[in-house]
Coordinates of C-alpha atoms in Angstrom, one line a residue:
X452 CA -5.3 2.8 22.3
X453 CA -5.1 3.7 19.3
X454 CA -7.7 6.0 17.6
X455 CA -6.2 5.5 14.0
X456 CA -5.0 2.8 11.9
X457 CA -3.1 2.9 8.8
X458 CA -2.1 -0.4 6.9
X459 CA 0.7 0.0 4.3
X460 CA 1.6 -2.0 1.6
X461 CA 3.3 -1.8 -1.8
X462 CA 3.0 -3.3 -5.8
X463 CA 6.0 -3.8 -8.0
X464 CA 9.3 -5.4 -7.9
X465 CA 12.8 -4.0 -7.0
X466 CA 14.5 -5.0 -10.4
X467 CA 15.6 -1.8 -12.3
X468 CA 15.8 -2.8 -15.8
X469 CA 13.1 -3.3 -19.0
X470 CA 13.3 -6.9 -19.1
X471 CA 9.6 -8.9 -19.7
X472 CA 7.7 -9.6 -16.5
X473 CA 9.5 -6.4 -14.6
X474 CA 6.9 -3.9 -13.4
X475 CA 7.6 0.0 -15.0
X476 CA 6.6 1.2 -11.4
X477 CA 6.7 0.8 -8.2
X478 CA 3.7 2.1 -6.1
X479 CA 3.5 2.5 -2.4
X480 CA -0.2 2.5 -0.8
X481 CA -1.9 3.0 2.6
X482 CA -5.4 2.9 3.7
X483 CA -6.4 4.8 6.8
X484 CA -9.1 3.8 8.8
X485 CA -10.5 4.7 12.2
X486 CA -11.7 0.9 13.2
X487 CA -10.5 -2.3 11.5
X488 CA -14.2 -3.9 11.5
X489 CA -13.4 -4.5 7.8
X490 CA -10.9 -7.4 9.1
X491 CA -14.0 -9.4 10.5
X492 CA -16.0 -9.1 7.5
X493 CA -12.8 -10.6 5.4
X494 CA -12.5 -13.4 7.7
X495 CA -16.0 -14.4 7.7
X496 CA -15.8 -13.8 3.5
X497 CA -12.9 -16.5 3.4
X498 CA -14.9 -18.9 5.7
X499 CA -18.2 -18.8 3.0
X500 CA -16.0 -18.7 0.0
X501 CA -14.4 -21.7 1.3
X502 CA -18.2 -23.6 2.4
X503 CA -19.2 -22.5 -1.6
X504 CA -16.0 -24.3 -3.1
X505 CA -14.1 -21.3 -4.2
X506 CA -10.6 -21.8 -5.1
X507 CA -8.8 -20.1 -2.3
X508 CA -4.8 -19.4 -1.7
X509 CA -3.6 -19.1 2.0
X510 CA -4.7 -15.6 2.6
X511 CA -6.2 -13.0 -0.3
X512 CA -3.5 -11.8 -2.2
X513 CA -4.6 -9.8 -5.4
X514 CA -1.9 -11.0 -7.4
X515 CA -2.6 -14.7 -7.4
X516 CA -6.1 -14.4 -6.2
X517 CA -9.1 -15.8 -9.6
X518 CA -11.0 -12.9 -10.3
X519 CA -14.1 -14.8 -8.8
X520 CA -12.7 -14.3 -5.5
X521 CA -11.3 -10.9 -6.3
X522 CA -15.1 -9.7 -6.9
X523 CA -16.1 -10.9 -3.6
X524 CA -12.8 -9.3 -1.7
X525 CA -14.2 -5.6 -3.3
X526 CA -17.6 -6.1 -2.7
X527 CA -16.4 -6.2 1.2
X528 CA -13.6 -3.9 1.2
X529 CA -15.7 -1.3 -1.0
X530 CA -18.3 -0.9 1.8
X531 CA -16.0 -0.5 4.5
X532 CA -15.0 3.2 5.4
X533 CA -11.5 4.2 5.0
X534 CA -9.6 6.0 2.6
X535 CA -6.5 5.4 0.3
X536 CA -3.2 7.0 -0.4
X537 CA -0.5 5.9 -3.0
X538 CA 2.7 7.5 -4.3
X539 CA 3.7 6.0 -7.8
X540 CA 7.6 5.7 -8.5
X541 CA 8.4 5.2 -12.5
X542 CA 11.6 3.4 -11.4
X543 CA 13.7 4.2 -14.6
X544 CA 13.4 7.6 -13.3
X545 CA 15.1 6.5 -10.1
X546 CA 18.8 8.3 -9.5
X547 CA 21.4 5.5 -8.6
X548 CA 21.9 6.8 -5.0
X549 CA 18.0 6.8 -4.7
X550 CA 17.8 2.6 -5.9
X551 CA 21.5 1.7 -4.4
X552 CA 19.8 -0.4 -1.7
X553 CA 16.1 -1.5 -0.8
X554 CA 16.2 0.4 2.2
X555 CA 17.3 3.4 0.8
X556 CA 14.6 3.1 -1.8
X557 CA 12.0 2.4 1.1
X558 CA 13.2 5.1 3.2
X559 CA 13.1 7.9 0.3
X560 CA 9.8 6.8 -1.2
X561 CA 8.2 6.2 2.3
X562 CA 9.4 9.9 3.2
X563 CA 7.4 11.7 0.6
X564 CA 4.5 9.2 1.0
X565 CA 3.7 9.8 4.6
X566 CA 4.6 13.7 4.0
X567 CA 2.4 14.3 1.9
X568 CA -0.1 11.7 1.5
X569 CA -0.8 9.4 4.6
X570 CA -0.1 11.9 7.3
X571 CA -3.3 14.2 5.9
X572 CA -5.7 12.0 7.0
X573 CA -4.1 12.3 10.4
X574 CA -4.4 14.8 13.0
X575 CA -3.4 16.2 16.4
X576 CA -5.8 14.0 18.3
X577 CA -4.8 10.8 16.4
X578 CA -3.3 8.4 18.1
X579 CA -1.8 6.6 15.5
X580 CA -0.9 2.5 14.7
X581 CA 1.0 2.0 11.2
X582 CA 1.4 -1.0 10.2
X583 CA 3.3 -2.2 7.3
X584 CA 3.4 -5.9 5.3
X585 CA 6.8 -7.7 6.8
X586 CA 9.8 -6.0 4.8
X587 CA 12.7 -8.4 4.2
X588 CA 15.4 -7.0 6.7
X589 CA 16.1 -5.2 10.1
X590 CA 17.6 -3.1 7.7
X591 CA 14.2 -2.2 5.6
X592 CA 12.2 -2.1 8.5
X593 CA 14.4 0.5 10.5
X594 CA 14.5 2.8 6.8
X595 CA 10.8 2.3 6.7
X596 CA 10.4 3.2 10.7
X597 CA 13.0 6.3 10.1
X598 CA 10.7 7.4 7.2
X599 CA 7.6 7.9 8.8
X600 CA 9.6 9.2 12.2
X601 CA 11.2 12.1 9.9
X602 CA 7.7 12.9 9.1
X603 CA 6.2 13.1 12.3
X604 CA 8.8 14.7 14.0
X605 CA 8.8 17.6 10.8
X606 CA 4.7 17.7 10.5
X607 CA 3.7 17.2 14.2
X608 CA 0.8 16.2 12.8
X609 CA -0.5 13.2 15.5
X610 CA -0.6 13.0 19.4
X611 CA 1.4 9.6 19.2
X612 CA 2.1 6.7 16.7
X613 CA 3.7 3.4 17.0
X614 CA 5.2 1.3 13.8
X615 CA 4.2 -2.3 13.4
X616 CA 5.6 -5.0 11.2
X617 CA 3.6 -8.4 10.3
X618 CA 3.1 -10.6 7.4
X619 CA 0.4 -10.2 5.0
X620 CA -1.7 -13.1 6.1
X621 CA -1.6 -12.3 10.1
X622 CA -3.8 -9.2 9.5
X623 CA -6.5 -9.1 7.1
X624 CA -6.3 -4.9 7.0
X625 CA -3.1 -5.6 5.3
X626 CA -5.1 -7.3 2.6
X627 CA -6.8 -4.4 2.0
X628 CA -4.0 -2.5 1.2
X629 CA -2.5 -5.0 -0.8
X630 CA -5.5 -5.4 -3.0
X631 CA -5.9 -1.3 -3.0
X632 CA -2.2 -1.5 -4.2
X633 CA -3.1 -3.9 -7.1
X634 CA -5.6 -2.4 -8.3
X635 CA -4.0 1.0 -9.0
X636 CA -0.7 -0.7 -10.0
X637 CA -3.1 -2.1 -12.9
X638 CA -4.0 1.2 -13.7
X639 CA -0.5 2.2 -14.5
X640 CA 1.1 -0.4 -15.8
X641 CA -1.4 -1.0 -18.1
X642 CA -1.1 3.0 -19.0
X643 CA -4.5 3.7 -17.7
X644 CA -6.4 0.6 -19.5
X645 CA -7.1 -2.3 -17.1
X646 CA -9.4 -0.2 -14.4
X647 CA -11.6 -2.7 -13.7
X648 CA -10.6 -2.7 -9.9
X649 CA -9.3 1.0 -9.7
X650 CA -12.5 2.3 -10.8
X651 CA -14.1 0.3 -7.6
X652 CA -12.1 2.2 -5.2
X653 CA -11.4 5.0 -7.0
X654 CA -13.9 7.1 -4.7
X655 CA -11.5 6.6 -1.6
X656 CA -8.4 7.5 -3.1
X657 CA -7.4 11.1 -1.6
X658 CA -3.8 11.1 -2.6
X659 CA -2.4 9.8 -6.1
X660 CA 0.9 11.3 -6.8
X661 CA 3.4 10.5 -9.5
X662 CA 6.8 11.5 -7.5
X663 CA 8.7 11.8 -10.7
X664 CA 6.7 13.0 -12.9
X665 CA 8.6 16.0 -14.5
X666 CA 11.3 14.2 -14.5
X667 CA 12.7 13.1 -18.1
X668 CA 15.9 11.4 -17.5
X669 CA 15.8 7.9 -17.2
X670 CA 18.7 5.7 -16.1
X671 CA 18.1 2.9 -18.0

C-alpha cells in the first residue's frame, strides 16, 4: 500500500499561436499527500451543495464551476494537508523539437517537473502512487510514465512507485490538482493580477518554476 500519493494535472491548451482564447502558458501541477482523506471531504461537500441547490457540473472542475462552488471547494481543500508543485512553460519559447508532438511536450515538461519539484516531497521510505488525469493517447501515457521513470532512476529518491491514469471525475484528489493548477494558471495568464484563488493556496506551494524564464527566443 502506498504511503505517498501524487496527483498530477495540467492547465492550458496545446495550441501554439497568439490567437484569442489560446493560453500563453502550459502549466504542469502536482499535489502530494500522505493520505486521501480530502477525497471523502469533497464527496461530502458535493452532496451538501446538491442538497442546498447549488448549480453543479458532473464533478468539481475549476474552469467551469460557478464562483460560489469554487469558494466552497477552496474552503475544503485549503484545510487539507498537502503540498503543491508547478512547472510553468511559456509556450512561445518552446523549441520546435520540444513541441513536435504532445507526447514529447509532456515528457519534456514532466521530466523537469518531477526531477526538481515533485520528488523533493518524497524520500527513500516513500512508496508513491502517481496518478494523473487520463492523457489522451497511449503514447502520451507512455511519455508521462517514461518521464517519471527517468527521474526516479536518476534520483533514487523513492523506495517504490507506480503510475495510474484515470479520468478527473473518478478521483476527487485529481480535482484538488485541477483546482490548484487553475489558480496558478489564472495568476500567470493575468500577469499577476488575478490572484484571488492563488492567494488561498500559495502557502502550500513548495515549487513554482518558470522553466524557460531565461529564454528570450520566441517561436511565434
